[in-house]
PDB file of C-alpha atoms in Angstrom:
ATOM      1  CA  MET A   1      -0.080   0.124   0.009  1.00 63.00           C
ATOM      2  CA  SER A   2       2.853   2.256   0.926  1.00 76.00           C
ATOM      3  CA  LYS A   3       4.174   1.715  -2.445  1.00 79.00           C
ATOM      4  CA  LEU A   4       1.134   3.073  -4.131  1.00 80.00           C
ATOM      5  CA  ILE A   5       0.760   6.308  -2.220  1.00 83.00           C
ATOM      6  CA  ILE A   6       4.547   7.063  -2.773  1.00 82.00           C
ATOM      7  CA  LEU A   7       3.881   6.127  -6.654  1.00 83.00           C
ATOM      8  CA  GLY A   8       0.719   8.738  -6.529  1.00 85.00           C
ATOM      9  CA  VAL A   9       2.948  11.516  -4.782  1.00 84.00           C
ATOM     10  CA  MET A  10       5.862  10.998  -7.296  1.00 85.00           C
ATOM     11  CA  THR A  11       3.810  11.166 -10.310  1.00 87.00           C
ATOM     12  CA  ARG A  12       1.534  14.087  -9.225  1.00 85.00           C
ATOM     13  CA  GLY A  13       1.195  16.738 -11.888  1.00 82.00           C
ATOM     14  CA  ASN A  14       2.145  14.338 -14.889  1.00 82.00           C
ATOM     15  CA  ARG A  15       5.534  14.133 -13.689  1.00 83.00           C
ATOM     16  CA  LEU A  16       7.645  11.336 -15.309  1.00 87.00           C
ATOM     17  CA  LEU A  17       9.523   8.879 -13.024  1.00 86.00           C
ATOM     18  CA  MET A  18      13.278   9.306 -12.895  1.00 88.00           C
ATOM     19  CA  PRO A  19      15.440   6.151 -12.879  1.00 92.00           C
ATOM     20  CA  SER A  20      16.124   6.882  -9.372  1.00 91.00           C
ATOM     21  CA  ASP A  21      12.416   7.080  -8.450  1.00 88.00           C
ATOM     22  CA  GLU A  22      11.970   3.639 -10.023  1.00 89.00           C
ATOM     23  CA  ALA A  23      14.778   2.302  -8.111  1.00 89.00           C
ATOM     24  CA  LEU A  24      13.514   3.439  -4.918  1.00 87.00           C
ATOM     25  CA  LEU A  25       9.900   1.984  -5.539  1.00 87.00           C
ATOM     26  CA  ASP A  26      11.401  -1.257  -6.574  1.00 87.00           C
ATOM     27  CA  GLY A  27      13.131  -1.599  -3.446  1.00 83.00           C
ATOM     28  CA  PHE A  28       9.500  -1.494  -1.651  1.00 80.00           C
ATOM     29  CA  PRO A  29       8.092  -5.020  -0.412  1.00 74.00           C
ATOM     30  CA  THR A  30       5.070  -6.297  -2.248  1.00 74.00           C
ATOM     31  CA  ASP A  31       3.807  -7.971   0.986  1.00 77.00           C
ATOM     32  CA  ILE A  32       4.613  -7.770   4.426  1.00 78.00           C
ATOM     33  CA  CYS A  33       6.544 -10.968   4.942  1.00 78.00           C
ATOM     34  CA  PRO A  34       9.723  -9.672   3.704  1.00 79.00           C
ATOM     35  CA  ALA A  35       9.308  -6.548   5.607  1.00 77.00           C
ATOM     36  CA  ILE A  36       9.213  -8.595   8.980  1.00 81.00           C
ATOM     37  CA  GLU A  37      12.030 -10.592   8.093  1.00 82.00           C
ATOM     38  CA  GLU A  38      14.226  -7.650   7.022  1.00 82.00           C
ATOM     39  CA  LEU A  39      13.535  -5.817  10.145  1.00 85.00           C
ATOM     40  CA  ASP A  40      13.980  -9.038  12.231  1.00 87.00           C
ATOM     41  CA  LEU A  41      10.369  -8.744  13.860  1.00 85.00           C
ATOM     42  CA  ASP A  42       8.815 -11.651  15.764  1.00 80.00           C
ATOM     43  CA  GLY A  43       5.676 -12.438  14.279  1.00 72.00           C
ATOM     44  CA  LYS A  44       3.651 -14.957  11.792  1.00 77.00           C
ATOM     45  CA  CYS A  45       2.632 -14.047   8.246  1.00 78.00           C
ATOM     46  CA  THR A  46      -0.693 -15.421   7.033  1.00 86.00           C
ATOM     47  CA  ILE A  47      -1.444 -14.548   3.432  1.00 88.00           C
ATOM     48  CA  TYR A  48      -5.315 -14.600   2.659  1.00 92.00           C
ATOM     49  CA  ALA A  49      -6.959 -14.709  -0.573  1.00 93.00           C
ATOM     50  CA  ILE A  50      -9.710 -12.156  -1.411  1.00 92.00           C
ATOM     51  CA  CYS A  51     -12.572 -12.581  -3.933  1.00 91.00           C
ATOM     52  CA  PRO A  52     -11.723 -10.117  -7.022  1.00 88.00           C
ATOM     53  CA  ASP A  53     -15.702  -9.561  -7.703  1.00 87.00           C
ATOM     54  CA  PRO A  54     -16.334  -5.678  -6.650  1.00 89.00           C
ATOM     55  CA  LYS A  55     -19.605  -7.005  -5.010  1.00 91.00           C
ATOM     56  CA  CYS A  56     -18.055  -9.549  -2.817  1.00 90.00           C
ATOM     57  CA  HIS A  57     -14.520  -9.258  -1.629  1.00 89.00           C
ATOM     58  CA  PHE A  58     -14.934 -12.367   0.375  1.00 93.00           C
ATOM     59  CA  THR A  59     -11.717 -13.206   2.341  1.00 95.00           C
ATOM     60  CA  TYR A  60     -10.576 -16.821   2.326  1.00 95.00           C
ATOM     61  CA  LYS A  61      -8.056 -18.077   5.197  1.00 94.00           C
ATOM     62  CA  PRO A  62      -5.398 -20.617   3.873  1.00 94.00           C
ATOM     63  CA  GLU A  63      -5.995 -24.184   3.743  1.00 94.00           C
ATOM     64  CA  PHE A  64      -3.285 -26.804   4.043  1.00 93.00           C
ATOM     65  CA  LYS A  65      -4.213 -30.003   2.552  1.00 90.00           C
ATOM     66  CA  ASP A  66      -2.369 -33.538   3.431  1.00 90.00           C
ATOM     67  CA  GLY A  67       0.176 -31.850   5.429  1.00 86.00           C
ATOM     68  CA  SER A  68       1.418 -29.669   2.787  1.00 91.00           C
ATOM     69  CA  PRO A  69       3.229 -26.523   3.580  1.00 90.00           C
ATOM     70  CA  ILE A  70       1.662 -24.812   0.332  1.00 92.00           C
ATOM     71  CA  ALA A  71      -1.501 -23.147   0.964  1.00 92.00           C
ATOM     72  CA  SER A  72      -4.522 -23.752  -1.097  1.00 93.00           C
ATOM     73  CA  TYR A  73      -7.514 -21.422  -1.712  1.00 93.00           C
ATOM     74  CA  PRO A  74     -10.968 -21.938  -3.375  1.00 89.00           C
ATOM     75  CA  THR A  75     -10.743 -21.144  -7.187  1.00 84.00           C
ATOM     76  CA  TYR A  76     -14.154 -19.742  -7.183  1.00 81.00           C
ATOM     77  CA  CYS A  77     -16.057 -17.615  -4.566  1.00 82.00           C
TER      78      CYS A  77
END
């Protein structure tokens, strides 16, 4: 989310991004898990799936089948 806010500020007034701006934005994590690791914080990271339907946005908790460490989510809402 913070990456989108910074991008919005940097491109305000139709300003083009400089290579240094793009490098800065590329350094932002895409989710919280790398930030937790980088800052050496204690915590558990759980990734949820969200229905993309604008009328729904139901949130799905990850399921781990047959002892697999890989989460699975419903294909359809």
